[in-house]
Amino acid sequence: MVAKTDELLLKVDELHTEFTVGKRRVQAVNGVSFEVRRGRTLGIVGESGCGKSATAHSILQLLPKHGGIAGGSVTYYKDGKDIALSALPRNSSQLRAIRGKEISMIFQDPMASLNPVYTIGNQICENVLQHEAIGRKAARARAADMLTQLGIPLAASRLDDYPHQFSGGMKQRAMIAMAMICNPQLLIADEPTTALDVTIQAQILELMKKVQQDFGTSIILITHNMGIVSDMADDIAVMYMGKVVEYGTVREVLKTPRHPYTRALLKSVPLPGLNKSERLATIPGSTPDPSEMPPGCPFAPRCGLASDVCREEPPEVELGGHHRARCWHTGEGA
Amino acid sequence: MRDVFKYFTFRFLSIIPMLLLVIVIIFAGLQLTPGDPLAYMIPPEQLGSADFDIEAYKKAMGLDAPVYIQFFQWFGDLLQGELGFSLVDGSAISKMLANRLPATLELAFAALAVSSVLGILLGLVSSIRQNSAVDYGNTALGVLGISVPEFFVGIIAIQVFAITLGWLPVSGRIGYGDVTFFDRIDYLVMPALVLGFSLTAALMRYTRGTMLDVLGKDYVKTARSKGLPEWKVITKHAFRNALMPVVLLLVFRLPLLIGGTVIIESVFGWPGMGGMLLDAVSAKDYPVVMICTMLVAFMVLLASFLVDLLTALLDPRVRFE
Amino acid sequence: MQAAEKSSLAMRNWEKLRRNRLAVTGFVIIALMSLAAILAPLLTPYDPGAVNLAKRVQPPSWAHLLGTDKLGRDVLARLLYGARLSIVIGLCSALGGALIGTVLGCFSGYFGGWFDKVMLRVSELFMTFPQIILILILVVFFGQGVFNLIFIFAITGWSGTYRLVRARFFSLRQESYVEACRAFGIGEASIMFKHILPNTLSPVIVSITLMTAGFILAESGLSFLGLGVPSGIPTWGNIINAAKAIDVIQNNPWLWIPPGVTISLFVLGTNFFGDGLRDVLDPNQ
């Protein structure tokens, strides 16, 4: 088992990402900062539309054509050097050398993420062949090995299957195999279990833990599910309307949540050992339209603690360690 | 590859009932024509001789038999390549076809090949360079392709390239013989391009649309996330998937292309089946019309069979069905 | 209340249509050309059929803006009067084809079963067989003539609408409001015609527009071959029929450029309008 370290692997600083919708520009990510440390898992949680997926896609610049990084930086630390990923042109060879090799990514819907017209083996090998001087045969052996490790029986013979011959859970295993085959430092998983059956979800999450233990990979896990984060993550970033509203270790954030939104999220899901005695609550209201954002704190219209001061941009309050929250009322209502 | 072969065999067997249906329909059509329906099967030199007794001959040939027996007789003749004789000049239909069919096939295949390559290529460029000058040019071409009648395109082509510029011959075709391929291709260029014009435009529009659609798919993102170079993402992952619906469009457009040969052959004096069919229609030469129709139906069936095979080769999901 | 909602929906669609540049361009082209066809007697002093052997094959001049043809007939007059017939043939054939297709599609889509299976095969046959050759065969049997042509067009051109309506019926049959109608004991016929049919209307309107363009092209092609409308009657196709001879192409461009451009422009306008209409009425297509 690789130890959880404090060594910095990836730093996202004041990231802004914009999309052009018609003639308007929409801010999907609005000044997001966080760090990923070697061997640790960062969970990014938030409701749909909070910009967590856009954040993840910004790291490798895999945004759709009408989206792009508008400000801030993404820095990747490799052997003591730091590489500014956000400064590299999209699809440039320097960025491509990172994609799949150093940082790889898996997506929400494994059915849609695999190309239907190529065999699983072809698609997994493609990644190694792109990044390493290795023969087809050796690549195939690596792919089979990887699939076996991920619990696919008779892996060697299944390499010649097409995606439609795989079940949903097996497809996601194949995606993880594809992402892990070059032994990357960081795996970004964008809602990796949302499209799967509940029973399969647990298997995939266990698998990701195993991968992390075996390879020492850092993981960014994006999800809307607090339960998954509490189970998987070492650190948590809670996002709301394109901003990180609370950030800290799993202990800090789950045991002593300081942002009202985090508390509301925690109250809305059953978490083992945390809120057994309480009744589940819903968060009143809905997320505002990104084009009609209220001034100041975007959560104020739905917040029980909101006061006049919330019409001003809330400060980032340092709460000891890495723990911080973006709120005027971090001291209240606990 | 075994699944592909199995699929091929299955598809091939499944067109046989369609072939039979076409033959039955043609026979029914002949029965409906005015006059003696199957008299056209009698060789004209026998009809012409002085001591020819049509009733006796019919009896001998089984033409007075019940309809279903007549059908099998006629069908047997068909299988032996005896297609009967034209009512107008008494020439054997099989001979007429032997003269005309190769020209039409040559034209249709040339048009199909040129417009597939050109249409798909232009559509591809359009999708990658969306909203560029090339894209706008292609959009204009697409609009013209569905609006301008093909004979008008043909006439303009004759005026510009044959008469004004003198680059290409006005019309006609050189048969096979001891001329080189390049002597003959001069005659083929204009008819093939004009016949394929609207198909090119349609394929271009469609390829552009499906490419734009596919480029937004998750598996394209996956391909990029592996660090593949952009050309490989586009050719290997996007284009290959965009091609399948394009091939399906081809199935729907093929009849239009085959039908178009009638008009294009007339514009360019191309001595194919189209002209033969037109003459037969004008002269109410029913047997020739029906036999031509049958051949066209066969061509359509064969073409859609070939396209089916192509889709099966392209898409693993199809051949596992 | 319901009427108000309906009219507001119509208003909204009208607004959307007006803002759709493609649709407006198409509509203006169609409207202007149709108007010119209707007002033909006011726009030209000539009779389209009047033969004037003294003025044969004259190039454009002030007296004859688009020149005269081989029989000394004024080309502009023939174009204007020809527009009437060409447009009417295209529109009537499209309406006829759409009617046949809609009726068959209704029954097929609502009842399903063997009728649906047979009709689907038949429509496939019509779709895969080259329409122009089918039309040629039918011309042999029915003979040439304006009404015969419309009839032939209609019976060969229904399959597209049929499939459209059928598919719509199939998907609407599953919808909960149709289930609700059944639960309330509303009769089959009433469900079919009062509740489902109106929902198929907008795609059918779009397909009528696009079919009109197709049939105008088909008429011109057939008449160009000399097998469409009898050659004495002026239609756009019959006018351009003159350009089958190389010497006409070379020496008398006024005999083929104006009709060719006219056909192309009208078909272009119709296609624009149809595409725009589809964008407005069928946003999910």
CSV table of N, CA and C in Angstrom, one decimal, chain A residues 57 62 65 91 96 99-100 105 107 112-118 122-123 126-127 130-131 162 164-165 175 178, chain B residues 127-128 130 218-219 221-222 224-230 232 235-237 240-241 244 314-317 319-320:
chain,number,residue,atom,x,y,z
A,57,HIS,N,-13.1,18.7,-16.6
A,57,HIS,CA,-12.8,18.7,-18.1
A,57,HIS,C,-11.7,19.8,-18.4
A,62,LEU,N,-10.4,19.1,-22.0
A,62,LEU,CA,-11.3,18.3,-22.8
A,62,LEU,C,-12.7,18.9,-23.0
A,65,LYS,N,-16.1,22.3,-27.9
A,65,LYS,CA,-15.5,23.4,-28.7
A,65,LYS,C,-15.9,24.8,-28.2
A,91,ASN,N,-5.1,20.3,-27.4
A,91,ASN,CA,-4.7,19.3,-28.3
A,91,ASN,C,-3.2,19.5,-28.8
A,96,ARG,N,-0.9,16.5,-25.0
A,96,ARG,CA,-1.3,15.1,-25.3
A,96,ARG,C,-0.4,14.1,-24.7
A,99,ARG,N,-2.0,13.6,-21.3
A,99,ARG,CA,-3.3,12.9,-21.4
A,99,ARG,C,-3.1,11.4,-21.5
A,100,GLY,N,-3.7,10.7,-20.7
A,100,GLY,CA,-3.7,9.2,-20.8
A,100,GLY,C,-2.4,8.6,-20.2
A,105,MET,N,-8.7,9.9,-17.6
A,105,MET,CA,-10.0,10.3,-17.2
A,105,MET,C,-11.0,9.3,-17.6
A,107,PHE,N,-15.4,8.6,-17.6
A,107,PHE,CA,-16.6,9.5,-17.7
A,107,PHE,C,-17.8,8.8,-17.1
A,112,ALA,N,-21.5,5.2,-23.6
A,112,ALA,CA,-21.3,6.3,-24.6
A,112,ALA,C,-19.8,6.6,-24.7
A,113,SER,N,-19.0,6.1,-23.7
A,113,SER,CA,-17.6,6.5,-23.7
A,113,SER,C,-16.7,5.5,-24.5
A,114,LEU,N,-17.2,4.4,-24.8
A,114,LEU,CA,-16.5,3.4,-25.6
A,114,LEU,C,-16.9,3.5,-27.0
A,115,ASN,N,-16.0,3.5,-28.0
A,115,ASN,CA,-16.3,3.6,-29.4
A,115,ASN,C,-17.0,2.3,-29.8
A,116,PRO,N,-18.2,2.3,-30.3
A,116,PRO,CA,-18.9,1.1,-30.6
A,116,PRO,C,-18.3,0.2,-31.7
A,117,VAL,N,-17.5,0.8,-32.6
A,117,VAL,CA,-17.0,0.1,-33.7
A,117,VAL,C,-15.6,-0.6,-33.6
A,118,TYR,N,-15.0,-0.4,-32.4
A,118,TYR,CA,-13.7,-1.0,-32.2
A,118,TYR,C,-13.8,-2.0,-31.0
A,122,ASN,N,-8.6,-3.3,-28.7
A,122,ASN,CA,-8.1,-2.2,-29.6
A,122,ASN,C,-8.1,-0.9,-28.8
A,123,GLN,N,-9.2,-0.6,-28.2
A,123,GLN,CA,-9.3,0.7,-27.5
A,123,GLN,C,-8.4,0.8,-26.3
A,126,GLU,N,-4.7,1.0,-27.6
A,126,GLU,CA,-4.4,2.3,-28.2
A,126,GLU,C,-3.7,3.3,-27.3
A,127,ASN,N,-4.1,3.2,-26.0
A,127,ASN,CA,-3.5,4.2,-25.1
A,127,ASN,C,-2.0,3.9,-24.8
A,130,GLN,N,0.1,4.6,-27.9
A,130,GLN,CA,0.3,6.0,-28.1
A,130,GLN,C,1.5,6.6,-27.3
A,131,HIS,N,1.7,6.0,-26.1
A,131,HIS,CA,2.6,6.7,-25.2
A,131,HIS,C,3.9,5.9,-24.9
A,162,TYR,N,-16.7,-6.6,-28.8
A,162,TYR,CA,-17.0,-5.2,-29.0
A,162,TYR,C,-17.8,-4.7,-27.8
A,164,HIS,N,-20.6,-3.5,-27.2
A,164,HIS,CA,-22.0,-3.9,-27.0
A,164,HIS,C,-22.1,-5.3,-26.4
A,165,GLN,N,-21.0,-6.0,-26.5
A,165,GLN,CA,-21.1,-7.4,-25.9
A,165,GLN,C,-20.8,-7.4,-24.4
A,175,MET,N,-13.2,0.8,-19.2
A,175,MET,CA,-12.8,2.2,-19.2
A,175,MET,C,-11.6,2.4,-18.1
A,178,MET,N,-8.5,1.0,-19.4
A,178,MET,CA,-8.0,1.9,-20.5
A,178,MET,C,-7.2,3.1,-19.8
B,127,SER,N,-17.1,19.9,-41.8
B,127,SER,CA,-17.4,19.7,-40.3
B,127,SER,C,-16.2,20.0,-39.5
B,128,ILE,N,-15.0,19.8,-40.0
B,128,ILE,CA,-13.8,20.1,-39.2
B,128,ILE,C,-13.6,21.6,-39.2
B,130,GLN,N,-15.8,24.1,-39.5
B,130,GLN,CA,-17.1,24.7,-39.4
B,130,GLN,C,-17.1,26.2,-39.5
B,218,ASP,N,-19.2,11.2,-26.5
B,218,ASP,CA,-18.3,10.9,-25.4
B,218,ASP,C,-17.1,10.1,-25.8
B,219,TYR,N,-17.3,9.2,-26.8
B,219,TYR,CA,-16.1,8.3,-27.1
B,219,TYR,C,-15.0,9.1,-27.9
B,221,LYS,N,-14.4,12.2,-26.9
B,221,LYS,CA,-13.7,12.7,-25.7
B,221,LYS,C,-12.7,11.7,-25.1
B,222,THR,N,-13.2,10.4,-25.0
B,222,THR,CA,-12.3,9.4,-24.5
B,222,THR,C,-11.0,9.3,-25.4
B,224,ARG,N,-9.6,11.6,-27.2
B,224,ARG,CA,-8.8,12.7,-26.9
B,224,ARG,C,-8.1,12.5,-25.5
B,225,SER,N,-8.8,11.9,-24.5
B,225,SER,CA,-8.3,11.8,-23.2
B,225,SER,C,-7.1,10.8,-23.2
B,226,LYS,N,-7.0,10.0,-24.2
B,226,LYS,CA,-5.9,9.1,-24.3
B,226,LYS,C,-4.6,9.8,-24.9
B,227,GLY,N,-4.8,11.0,-25.3
B,227,GLY,CA,-3.6,11.7,-25.8
B,227,GLY,C,-3.4,11.4,-27.3
B,228,LEU,N,-4.4,10.9,-28.0
B,228,LEU,CA,-4.3,10.7,-29.4
B,228,LEU,C,-4.2,12.0,-30.2
B,229,PRO,N,-3.4,12.0,-31.3
B,229,PRO,CA,-3.4,13.3,-32.1
B,229,PRO,C,-4.7,13.5,-32.7
B,230,GLU,N,-5.0,14.8,-33.0
B,230,GLU,CA,-6.3,15.1,-33.5
B,230,GLU,C,-6.7,14.4,-34.8
B,232,LYS,N,-6.0,11.5,-35.7
B,232,LYS,CA,-6.4,10.2,-35.4
B,232,LYS,C,-7.7,10.1,-34.8
B,235,THR,N,-10.1,10.7,-37.8
B,235,THR,CA,-10.3,9.7,-38.8
B,235,THR,C,-10.7,8.4,-38.1
B,236,LYS,N,-10.0,8.0,-37.1
B,236,LYS,CA,-10.2,6.6,-36.5
B,236,LYS,C,-11.5,6.6,-35.7
B,237,HIS,N,-11.7,7.6,-34.9
B,237,HIS,CA,-12.9,7.5,-33.9
B,237,HIS,C,-14.1,8.2,-34.4
B,240,ARG,N,-15.2,7.1,-38.7
B,240,ARG,CA,-15.6,5.8,-38.9
B,240,ARG,C,-17.1,5.6,-38.4
B,241,ASN,N,-17.4,6.3,-37.3
B,241,ASN,CA,-18.8,6.3,-36.8
B,241,ASN,C,-19.8,7.1,-37.7
B,244,MET,N,-21.4,5.4,-41.0
B,244,MET,CA,-22.5,4.5,-41.0
B,244,MET,C,-23.8,5.1,-41.5
B,314,LEU,N,-18.8,-2.1,-41.5
B,314,LEU,CA,-18.5,-0.9,-40.7
B,314,LEU,C,-19.0,-1.0,-39.3
B,315,ASP,N,-20.1,-1.7,-39.1
B,315,ASP,CA,-20.7,-1.6,-37.7
B,315,ASP,C,-20.8,-3.0,-37.1
B,316,PRO,N,-20.0,-3.3,-36.1
B,316,PRO,CA,-20.1,-4.7,-35.5
B,316,PRO,C,-21.5,-5.0,-35.0
B,317,ARG,N,-22.2,-3.9,-34.5
B,317,ARG,CA,-23.5,-4.2,-33.9
B,317,ARG,C,-24.5,-4.8,-34.9
B,319,ARG,N,-23.9,-6.8,-37.5
B,319,ARG,CA,-23.7,-8.2,-37.9
B,319,ARG,C,-24.0,-9.2,-36.8
B,320,PHE,N,-24.1,-8.7,-35.6
B,320,PHE,CA,-24.4,-9.6,-34.4
B,320,PHE,C,-25.9,-9.7,-34.2
